Each structure stands twice: as structure tokens, then as C-alpha cells.
PDB file of C-alpha atoms in Angstrom:
ATOM      1  CA  VAL A   6       0.000   0.000   0.000  1.00 70.00           C
ATOM      2  CA  GLY A   7       2.841   2.405   0.820  1.00 81.00           C
ATOM      3  CA  THR A   8       3.185   5.212   3.336  1.00 93.00           C
ATOM      4  CA  PHE A   9       0.403   7.789   3.216  1.00 96.00           C
ATOM      5  CA  MET A  10       0.795  11.451   4.089  1.00 97.00           C
ATOM      6  CA  ASP A  11      -0.658  12.218   7.529  1.00 96.00           C
ATOM      7  CA  ARG A  12      -3.203  14.674   6.071  1.00 98.00           C
ATOM      8  CA  ASN A  13      -5.013  15.561   2.863  1.00 98.00           C
ATOM      9  CA  LEU A  14      -3.006  17.540   0.342  1.00 98.00           C
ATOM     10  CA  GLY A  15      -3.325  21.209   1.288  1.00 97.00           C
ATOM     11  CA  ALA A  16      -4.772  20.578   4.769  1.00 98.00           C
ATOM     12  CA  TYR A  17      -3.306  22.263   7.846  1.00 97.00           C
ATOM     13  CA  HIS A  18      -3.449  19.037   9.856  1.00 96.00           C
ATOM     14  CA  ASN A  19      -5.502  15.882  10.353  1.00 96.00           C
ATOM     15  CA  GLY A  20      -8.059  16.192  13.134  1.00 96.00           C
ATOM     16  CA  ASP A  21      -8.099  12.387  13.502  1.00 97.00           C
ATOM     17  CA  GLY A  22     -11.834  12.275  14.151  1.00 96.00           C
ATOM     18  CA  SER A  23     -11.992  15.296  16.444  1.00 97.00           C
ATOM     19  CA  LYS A  24     -15.475  16.807  16.680  1.00 96.00           C
ATOM     20  CA  LYS A  25     -14.145  20.334  17.210  1.00 97.00           C
ATOM     21  CA  ARG A  26     -15.160  22.648  14.396  1.00 95.00           C
ATOM     22  CA  GLU A  27     -11.675  24.105  13.919  1.00 96.00           C
ATOM     23  CA  ASP A  28     -10.091  20.646  13.774  1.00 97.00           C
ATOM     24  CA  ILE A  29     -12.623  19.528  11.177  1.00 96.00           C
ATOM     25  CA  TYR A  30     -12.146  22.617   9.050  1.00 95.00           C
ATOM     26  CA  ARG A  31      -8.358  22.555   9.162  1.00 96.00           C
ATOM     27  CA  SER A  32      -8.439  18.902   8.034  1.00 97.00           C
ATOM     28  CA  LEU A  33     -10.061  19.823   4.714  1.00 96.00           C
ATOM     29  CA  GLY A  34      -7.518  19.799   1.922  1.00 97.00           C
ATOM     30  CA  LEU A  35      -7.600  21.542  -1.434  1.00 97.00           C
ATOM     31  CA  TYR A  36      -9.551  20.245  -4.439  1.00 98.00           C
ATOM     32  CA  TYR A  37      -8.061  18.935  -7.670  1.00 98.00           C
ATOM     33  CA  GLN A  38      -9.551  18.020 -11.012  1.00 98.00           C
ATOM     34  CA  TRP A  39      -8.213  14.667 -12.194  1.00 98.00           C
ATOM     35  CA  GLY A  40      -4.901  15.163 -13.981  1.00 97.00           C
ATOM     36  CA  ARG A  41      -4.457  18.860 -13.151  1.00 98.00           C
ATOM     37  CA  LYS A  42      -1.672  20.051 -10.858  1.00 97.00           C
ATOM     38  CA  ASP A  43      -3.338  23.269  -9.693  1.00 96.00           C
ATOM     39  CA  PRO A  44      -5.510  23.371  -6.533  1.00 96.00           C
ATOM     40  CA  PHE A  45      -8.882  24.951  -5.888  1.00 96.00           C
ATOM     41  CA  GLY A  46      -9.929  26.343  -2.548  1.00 93.00           C
ATOM     42  CA  ARG A  47     -11.823  25.129   0.492  1.00 92.00           C
ATOM     43  CA  PRO A  48     -15.398  25.844   1.553  1.00 91.00           C
ATOM     44  CA  TYR A  49     -16.178  28.912   3.644  1.00 89.00           C
ATOM     45  CA  ASP A  50     -16.681  26.775   6.751  1.00 89.00           C
ATOM     46  CA  TYR A  51     -16.623  23.161   7.860  1.00 88.00           C
ATOM     47  CA  ARG A  52     -20.375  22.681   7.290  1.00 85.00           C
ATOM     48  CA  PHE A  53     -20.237  23.907   3.665  1.00 84.00           C
ATOM     49  CA  SER A  54     -22.747  26.641   4.492  1.00 80.00           C
ATOM     50  CA  SER A  55     -24.402  27.836   1.277  1.00 76.00           C
ATOM     51  CA  ASN A  56     -21.622  25.942  -0.541  1.00 78.00           C
ATOM     52  CA  ALA A  57     -19.636  29.177  -0.500  1.00 83.00           C
ATOM     53  CA  ASP A  58     -15.895  29.325  -1.205  1.00 86.00           C
ATOM     54  CA  GLN A  59     -13.314  30.345   1.363  1.00 87.00           C
ATOM     55  CA  LEU A  60     -12.054  33.879   0.831  1.00 85.00           C
ATOM     56  CA  VAL A  61      -8.574  33.904  -0.729  1.00 85.00           C
ATOM     57  CA  TYR A  62      -6.145  36.814  -0.778  1.00 87.00           C
ATOM     58  CA  SER A  63      -2.942  37.637  -2.622  1.00 84.00           C
ATOM     59  CA  ALA A  64       0.320  38.550  -0.880  1.00 89.00           C
ATOM     60  CA  LEU A  65      -0.716  42.205  -1.265  1.00 89.00           C
ATOM     61  CA  GLY A  66      -4.067  41.641   0.413  1.00 90.00           C
ATOM     62  CA  ALA A  67      -6.203  41.773  -2.714  1.00 89.00           C
ATOM     63  CA  SER A  68      -9.047  39.263  -2.951  1.00 87.00           C
ATOM     64  CA  ILE A  69      -8.594  36.469  -5.476  1.00 84.00           C
ATOM     65  CA  VAL A  70     -11.551  35.057  -7.347  1.00 83.00           C
ATOM     66  CA  PHE A  71     -11.538  31.668  -9.030  1.00 88.00           C
ATOM     67  CA  LYS A  72     -13.219  31.535 -12.424  1.00 92.00           C
ATOM     68  CA  TYR A  73     -15.560  28.800 -13.604  1.00 94.00           C
ATOM     69  CA  VAL A  74     -15.441  28.328 -17.361  1.00 95.00           C
ATOM     70  CA  GLY A  75     -17.121  25.905 -19.729  1.00 94.00           C
ATOM     71  CA  ALA A  76     -17.736  25.053 -23.363  1.00 89.00           C
ATOM     72  CA  ASP A  77     -19.900  28.166 -23.761  1.00 90.00           C
ATOM     73  CA  SER A  78     -17.059  30.412 -22.625  1.00 89.00           C
ATOM     74  CA  LYS A  79     -15.752  32.874 -25.186  1.00 86.00           C
ATOM     75  CA  GLU A  80     -12.173  32.444 -23.995  1.00 90.00           C
ATOM     76  CA  PRO A  81     -10.007  30.776 -26.636  1.00 93.00           C
ATOM     77  CA  GLY A  82      -8.623  27.354 -25.827  1.00 95.00           C
ATOM     78  CA  VAL A  83     -11.005  26.377 -23.021  1.00 96.00           C
ATOM     79  CA  GLY A  84     -11.003  22.611 -22.647  1.00 97.00           C
ATOM     80  CA  THR A  85      -7.392  22.143 -23.747  1.00 97.00           C
ATOM     81  CA  TYR A  86      -4.386  21.118 -21.689  1.00 97.00           C
ATOM     82  CA  GLU A  87      -2.600  24.323 -22.685  1.00 97.00           C
ATOM     83  CA  TYR A  88      -5.464  26.450 -21.374  1.00 97.00           C
ATOM     84  CA  ALA A  89      -5.515  24.607 -18.037  1.00 97.00           C
ATOM     85  CA  VAL A  90      -1.771  25.112 -17.530  1.00 97.00           C
ATOM     86  CA  ALA A  91      -1.965  28.792 -18.457  1.00 97.00           C
ATOM     87  CA  HIS A  92      -5.055  29.454 -16.284  1.00 96.00           C
ATOM     88  CA  PRO A  93      -4.492  27.778 -12.904  1.00 95.00           C
ATOM     89  CA  MET A  94      -7.260  29.878 -11.309  1.00 93.00           C
ATOM     90  CA  SER A  95      -9.878  28.698 -13.819  1.00 96.00           C
ATOM     91  CA  TYR A  96     -12.021  25.685 -12.960  1.00 97.00           C
ATOM     92  CA  VAL A  97     -12.916  24.055 -16.275  1.00 98.00           C
ATOM     93  CA  VAL A  98     -16.346  22.430 -15.970  1.00 97.00           C
ATOM     94  CA  GLY A  99     -16.959  19.139 -17.748  1.00 96.00           C
ATOM     95  CA  SER A 100     -17.991  18.706 -21.352  1.00 93.00           C
ATOM     96  CA  ALA A 101     -20.875  16.328 -22.009  1.00 93.00           C
ATOM     97  CA  ASP A 102     -19.380  15.662 -25.439  1.00 93.00           C
ATOM     98  CA  ASN A 103     -16.322  14.067 -23.831  1.00 94.00           C
ATOM     99  CA  GLY A 104     -17.625  12.217 -20.791  1.00 95.00           C
ATOM    100  CA  TYR A 105     -17.521  15.311 -18.552  1.00 96.00           C
ATOM    101  CA  ASP A 106     -13.754  15.629 -18.728  1.00 97.00           C
ATOM    102  CA  TRP A 107     -12.210  19.088 -18.391  1.00 97.00           C
ATOM    103  CA  LEU A 108     -10.403  18.162 -21.618  1.00 97.00           C
ATOM    104  CA  TYR A 109     -12.967  18.627 -24.350  1.00 96.00           C
ATOM    105  CA  SER A 110     -11.550  16.636 -27.275  1.00 93.00           C
ATOM    106  CA  SER A 111      -9.935  13.530 -25.737  1.00 92.00           C
ATOM    107  CA  HIS A 112      -8.940  11.843 -22.483  1.00 95.00           C
ATOM    108  CA  ASP A 113      -5.312  11.730 -21.343  1.00 95.00           C
ATOM    109  CA  ASN A 114      -4.542   8.895 -18.930  1.00 94.00           C
ATOM    110  CA  THR A 115      -0.899   9.951 -18.614  1.00 94.00           C
ATOM    111  CA  LEU A 116      -1.595  13.222 -16.775  1.00 96.00           C
ATOM    112  CA  TRP A 117      -1.403  11.310 -13.481  1.00 96.00           C
ATOM    113  CA  SER A 118       0.392   7.982 -13.386  1.00 90.00           C
ATOM    114  CA  SER A 119       0.186   4.950 -11.096  1.00 82.00           C
ATOM    115  CA  SER A 120       3.665   3.804 -12.085  1.00 79.00           C
ATOM    116  CA  LYS A 121       5.665   6.999 -11.528  1.00 85.00           C
ATOM    117  CA  LYS A 122       5.287  10.641 -10.554  1.00 92.00           C
ATOM    118  CA  SER A 123       4.091  12.687 -13.529  1.00 94.00           C
ATOM    119  CA  VAL A 124       4.862  16.330 -14.289  1.00 95.00           C
ATOM    120  CA  ASN A 125       1.235  17.182 -13.409  1.00 97.00           C
ATOM    121  CA  ASP A 126       1.322  15.401 -10.046  1.00 97.00           C
ATOM    122  CA  PRO A 127       0.269  17.978  -7.395  1.00 98.00           C
ATOM    123  CA  CYS A 128       1.991  16.225  -4.473  1.00 97.00           C
ATOM    124  CA  PRO A 129       5.222  17.746  -3.070  1.00 97.00           C
ATOM    125  CA  LYS A 130       8.695  16.377  -3.728  1.00 95.00           C
ATOM    126  CA  GLY A 131       9.066  12.818  -2.457  1.00 95.00           C
ATOM    127  CA  TRP A 132       5.317  12.166  -2.664  1.00 96.00           C
ATOM    128  CA  ARG A 133       2.869  11.298  -5.436  1.00 96.00           C
ATOM    129  CA  VAL A 134      -0.791  10.632  -6.150  1.00 96.00           C
ATOM    130  CA  PRO A 135      -1.467   7.015  -5.047  1.00 95.00           C
ATOM    131  CA  ASP A 136      -2.103   4.038  -7.313  1.00 93.00           C
ATOM    132  CA  GLY A 137      -5.599   3.556  -8.708  1.00 89.00           C
ATOM    133  CA  GLY A 138      -6.633   0.579  -6.607  1.00 90.00           C
ATOM    134  CA  VAL A 139      -4.862   1.504  -3.392  1.00 94.00           C
ATOM    135  CA  PHE A 140      -8.034   2.002  -1.344  1.00 96.00           C
ATOM    136  CA  GLU A 141      -9.284  -1.525  -2.040  1.00 96.00           C
ATOM    137  CA  ALA A 142      -7.038  -2.695   0.814  1.00 96.00           C
ATOM    138  CA  PHE A 143      -9.039  -0.543   3.270  1.00 97.00           C
ATOM    139  CA  ASP A 144     -12.523  -0.456   4.740  1.00 95.00           C
ATOM    140  CA  ILE A 145     -14.350   1.707   7.300  1.00 95.00           C
ATOM    141  CA  ALA A 146     -13.243   0.895  10.849  1.00 95.00           C
ATOM    142  CA  GLU A 147     -15.802  -1.628  12.095  1.00 93.00           C
ATOM    143  CA  ASN A 148     -16.508   0.098  15.412  1.00 93.00           C
ATOM    144  CA  GLU A 149     -17.413   3.319  13.580  1.00 93.00           C
ATOM    145  CA  ASP A 150     -19.316   1.592  10.794  1.00 91.00           C
ATOM    146  CA  LEU A 151     -21.593  -0.076  13.358  1.00 89.00           C
ATOM    147  CA  ALA A 152     -21.871   2.900  15.709  1.00 89.00           C
ATOM    148  CA  ALA A 153     -25.021   4.951  16.113  1.00 85.00           C
ATOM    149  CA  MET A 154     -25.191   7.842  13.689  1.00 83.00           C
ATOM    150  CA  VAL A 155     -25.367  10.327  16.567  1.00 84.00           C
ATOM    151  CA  ASP A 156     -21.971   9.082  17.815  1.00 88.00           C
ATOM    152  CA  VAL A 157     -20.053   9.506  14.548  1.00 90.00           C
ATOM    153  CA  LYS A 158     -21.742  12.152  12.415  1.00 88.00           C
ATOM    154  CA  ASP A 159     -19.910  15.057  14.081  1.00 91.00           C
ATOM    155  CA  MET A 160     -16.494  13.641  13.090  1.00 93.00           C
ATOM    156  CA  TYR A 161     -17.149  14.498   9.433  1.00 93.00           C
ATOM    157  CA  GLY A 162     -15.210  11.480   8.234  1.00 95.00           C
ATOM    158  CA  TRP A 163     -14.149   7.910   8.902  1.00 95.00           C
ATOM    159  CA  HIS A 164     -11.129   6.066  10.145  1.00 97.00           C
ATOM    160  CA  ILE A 165     -10.353   3.497   7.466  1.00 97.00           C
ATOM    161  CA  VAL A 166      -8.291   0.381   8.176  1.00 97.00           C
ATOM    162  CA  ASP A 167      -5.926  -1.656   5.994  1.00 96.00           C
ATOM    163  CA  GLN A 168      -7.515  -5.099   6.262  1.00 94.00           C
ATOM    164  CA  ALA A 169      -4.148  -6.869   5.944  1.00 93.00           C
ATOM    165  CA  THR A 170      -1.927  -4.808   8.248  1.00 93.00           C
ATOM    166  CA  GLY A 171      -4.350  -3.047  10.583  1.00 93.00           C
ATOM    167  CA  VAL A 172      -2.901   0.368   9.668  1.00 92.00           C
ATOM    168  CA  LYS A 173      -5.551   3.000  10.360  1.00 95.00           C
ATOM    169  CA  MET A 174      -5.945   6.565   9.098  1.00 97.00           C
ATOM    170  CA  PHE A 175      -8.651   9.195   9.314  1.00 98.00           C
ATOM    171  CA  MET A 176     -10.172  10.440   6.057  1.00 97.00           C
ATOM    172  CA  PRO A 177     -12.199  13.667   6.323  1.00 96.00           C
ATOM    173  CA  GLY A 178     -15.505  13.753   4.489  1.00 95.00           C
ATOM    174  CA  ALA A 179     -14.495  16.800   2.479  1.00 95.00           C
ATOM    175  CA  GLY A 180     -17.031  16.472  -0.337  1.00 94.00           C
ATOM    176  CA  ARG A 181     -16.192  17.595  -3.862  1.00 95.00           C
ATOM    177  CA  ARG A 182     -16.546  20.324  -6.454  1.00 95.00           C
ATOM    178  CA  SER A 183     -19.153  19.486  -9.075  1.00 94.00           C
ATOM    179  CA  PHE A 184     -18.083  18.568 -12.601  1.00 96.00           C
ATOM    180  CA  GLN A 185     -21.046  20.615 -13.850  1.00 95.00           C
ATOM    181  CA  ASN A 186     -20.366  23.994 -12.252  1.00 94.00           C
ATOM    182  CA  GLY A 187     -17.491  23.730  -9.748  1.00 94.00           C
ATOM    183  CA  GLU A 188     -19.865  24.194  -6.822  1.00 92.00           C
ATOM    184  CA  LEU A 189     -18.827  22.712  -3.490  1.00 92.00           C
ATOM    185  CA  THR A 190     -21.069  20.046  -2.066  1.00 88.00           C
ATOM    186  CA  ASN A 191     -20.843  17.729   0.944  1.00 88.00           C
ATOM    187  CA  VAL A 192     -24.329  16.234   0.883  1.00 77.00           C
ATOM    188  CA  ASN A 193     -25.706  13.238  -0.990  1.00 67.00           C
ATOM    189  CA  ASN A 194     -29.432  13.378  -1.552  1.00 58.00           C
ATOM    190  CA  TYR A 195     -30.587  10.124  -3.095  1.00 53.00           C
ATOM    191  CA  GLY A 196     -34.117  11.412  -3.575  1.00 51.00           C
ATOM    192  CA  TYR A 197     -35.978   8.468  -2.086  1.00 48.00           C
ATOM    193  CA  GLU A 198     -36.190   6.924   1.414  1.00 53.00           C
ATOM    194  CA  HIS A 199     -32.827   8.226   2.662  1.00 53.00           C
ATOM    195  CA  ASN A 200     -32.340  11.608   4.235  1.00 57.00           C
ATOM    196  CA  PRO A 201     -29.619  13.805   2.743  1.00 59.00           C
ATOM    197  CA  MET A 202     -26.198  12.772   4.010  1.00 61.00           C
ATOM    198  CA  PRO A 203     -24.400  15.276   6.250  1.00 69.00           C
ATOM    199  CA  TRP A 204     -21.000  14.479   4.735  1.00 87.00           C
ATOM    200  CA  THR A 205     -19.372  12.533   1.909  1.00 91.00           C
ATOM    201  CA  GLY A 206     -15.778  11.766   0.965  1.00 95.00           C
ATOM    202  CA  TYR A 207     -14.257  11.759  -2.519  1.00 96.00           C
ATOM    203  CA  TYR A 208     -10.557  11.101  -3.116  1.00 98.00           C
ATOM    204  CA  TRP A 209      -8.589  10.877  -6.361  1.00 97.00           C
ATOM    205  CA  PRO A 210      -5.923   8.248  -6.885  1.00 96.00           C
ATOM    206  CA  ALA A 211      -4.129   8.046 -10.230  1.00 95.00           C
ATOM    207  CA  GLY A 212      -6.227   5.274 -11.809  1.00 89.00           C
ATOM    208  CA  ALA A 213      -8.131   6.136 -14.985  1.00 89.00           C
ATOM    209  CA  GLY A 214     -10.719   4.225 -16.977  1.00 80.00           C
ATOM    210  CA  SER A 215     -11.779   4.644 -20.586  1.00 81.00           C
ATOM    211  CA  GLU A 216     -13.628   7.881 -19.840  1.00 86.00           C
ATOM    212  CA  SER A 217     -14.043   8.469 -16.100  1.00 92.00           C
ATOM    213  CA  ALA A 218     -11.415   8.011 -13.397  1.00 93.00           C
ATOM    214  CA  THR A 219     -11.224   5.789 -10.337  1.00 94.00           C
ATOM    215  CA  SER A 220     -11.961   7.348  -6.957  1.00 96.00           C
ATOM    216  CA  LEU A 221     -12.507   6.499  -3.313  1.00 96.00           C
ATOM    217  CA  PHE A 222     -16.053   7.358  -2.241  1.00 95.00           C
ATOM    218  CA  PHE A 223     -17.743   7.017   1.138  1.00 93.00           C
ATOM    219  CA  ASP A 224     -20.680   8.513   2.963  1.00 90.00           C
ATOM    220  CA  LEU A 225     -22.515   8.419   6.275  1.00 87.00           C
ATOM    221  CA  ASN A 226     -25.993   6.946   6.129  1.00 74.00           C
ATOM    222  CA  THR A 227     -28.364   8.871   8.351  1.00 64.00           C
ATOM    223  CA  THR A 228     -30.837   6.019   8.784  1.00 63.00           C
ATOM    224  CA  ARG A 229     -28.976   2.722   9.245  1.00 63.00           C
ATOM    225  CA  ALA A 230     -25.302   1.986   9.789  1.00 65.00           C
ATOM    226  CA  VAL A 231     -25.426  -1.031   7.462  1.00 65.00           C
ATOM    227  CA  ASN A 232     -26.160   1.378   4.623  1.00 72.00           C
ATOM    228  CA  ASN A 233     -22.927   3.327   5.138  1.00 84.00           C
ATOM    229  CA  ARG A 234     -21.118   3.260   1.819  1.00 88.00           C
ATOM    230  CA  TYR A 235     -17.456   2.638   1.067  1.00 94.00           C
ATOM    231  CA  GLU A 236     -16.557   2.311  -2.609  1.00 94.00           C
ATOM    232  CA  PRO A 237     -12.780   2.152  -3.212  1.00 95.00           C
ATOM    233  CA  THR A 238     -12.972   2.191  -7.031  1.00 94.00           C
ATOM    234  CA  LYS A 239     -15.982   4.346  -7.850  1.00 94.00           C
ATOM    235  CA  GLN A 240     -15.846   5.853 -11.325  1.00 94.00           C
ATOM    236  CA  MET A 241     -16.203   9.642 -11.316  1.00 95.00           C
ATOM    237  CA  TYR A 242     -16.130  12.276 -14.048  1.00 96.00           C
ATOM    238  CA  ARG A 243     -12.669  13.812 -14.377  1.00 97.00           C
ATOM    239  CA  ALA A 244     -13.962  17.387 -14.136  1.00 98.00           C
ATOM    240  CA  ASN A 245     -14.937  16.799 -10.495  1.00 97.00           C
ATOM    241  CA  GLY A 246     -12.711  18.575  -7.992  1.00 97.00           C
ATOM    242  CA  MET A 247     -11.729  16.159  -5.232  1.00 98.00           C
ATOM    243  CA  GLN A 248      -9.299  15.591  -2.361  1.00 98.00           C
ATOM    244  CA  VAL A 249      -5.918  13.867  -2.686  1.00 98.00           C
ATOM    245  CA  ARG A 250      -4.037  11.867  -0.032  1.00 98.00           C
ATOM    246  CA  CYS A 251      -0.442  11.549  -1.259  1.00 97.00           C
ATOM    247  CA  VAL A 252       1.804   8.496  -0.777  1.00 95.00           C
ATOM    248  CA  ARG A 253       5.565   8.500  -0.348  1.00 94.00           C
ATOM    249  CA  GLU A 254       7.522   7.710  -3.497  1.00 90.00           C
TER     250      GLU A 254
END
């Protein structure tokens, strides 16, 4: 499996299941579209109130605003690799014509690699985006998976456990940015008998399929613990902005 970083990429620390608001918030990392090296910011607060973005400032104190651009944008080159590199503050929403990738004409599975660190890998020196199937070795810690919802919901995440070695790490339920508009969301509303989930987790490893990319997904079920979900190889559109937990090279 390898050695994981002790926090999400861009997080201040890992609250390790703390229910303190500041610990939860500081455990949220930055968000990355699959294959891009440039980060996008956190929510305004730990509860994703109004799905608003955290305020970001330049070194001179000026406010910085991320742009959200799509196929209808009049900017030349939107949906190309060259545009993404030249516009790190622009979130490129997915194109329906290309499987909701932020690349509009083709998919590029080499942007992040499971075999070696790529030039677009956002992890710092000595670290890289993990292999595509790395989270298959893990599952939600059994004591938390079976606990009453009232006892675990305020952690905003799960401890997951390597089933072979017993290694445990806490994964914040930091939600995602939508492939459709870049909007932050940390709630799953299935639209039938389940209540909306108070938090979900989405993490990118380097694995890519024919169109979508492999991700770790989990959520807290607000009705029955046995309905908690842990999907280590869920396919997600590449234009989604999601968390990354780096592994040591």
C-alpha cells in the first residue's frame, strides 16, 4: 500500500476524528480536477454553508476570485491542456461531449500515473498521487461503521483500516466540487427513502478508466449503519474537484 501522508493535500493538519469545528475545518484539503496540478480552494466553513468558497487573498491583500469556465465560454482554448496550464485559477467544468472531462476533445490517462510521478502530479517532492486501486485494501473501521449515527456524524469522516496490516488513518468527508459547475457540495441526496447525508468523501488516486477516473467514495448513512457506503474504485467524471491523499515515493 505504501506510506500515506498524515493529512489531505493542502490541509493544515488531520483532526483524527476530532469533533471540534476548527479541527474539522483545518483537516479539509484543497480540491483537484483529475490530472491537473493546480488546486482549488476550500469551503467557507466546515459545514459547507451555502456551498460558499473560502475567501482567498494575494500577498498584497487583494481578494482572489476563481473563475468557472465551460464550453460556452468565449475564452479561446477552453477545454485544452494548454489552457488549463496557463489558467491555474480557472475551474474548467466538464464537457458532455467528452464524458464530462475538463479536456474537451480527448482523455489523457498519462496526466497522473500509477507507475511513476508525472509532471502534473500535485503532491510535493518525495510524494505522489497514489495508485488507482490503493483504497481496495481498506474499509471503514468496524466500530465506527456499526456505531449509532449520533456518535459519529460530528467527526465528518471515517477512520479506514488496511484489512491486511491493521494500519488506520482518518479520512475527512471533504465532499467535492461538481463537474457541472465547480460548486462545493458535501451532501448526498438520493431522492428516495434516505435523508440527505451530512457528509461525503471523494478522493482521487491516479487510476483512470476509458472515460471516467477511479476514486474512493464514502458517505454516512443517516438512517442505518449497514447502509454506510465505502466504494474504493468508484468511477467519477474527471472534471470533479476532489481531495488527494499523497503516498511517499
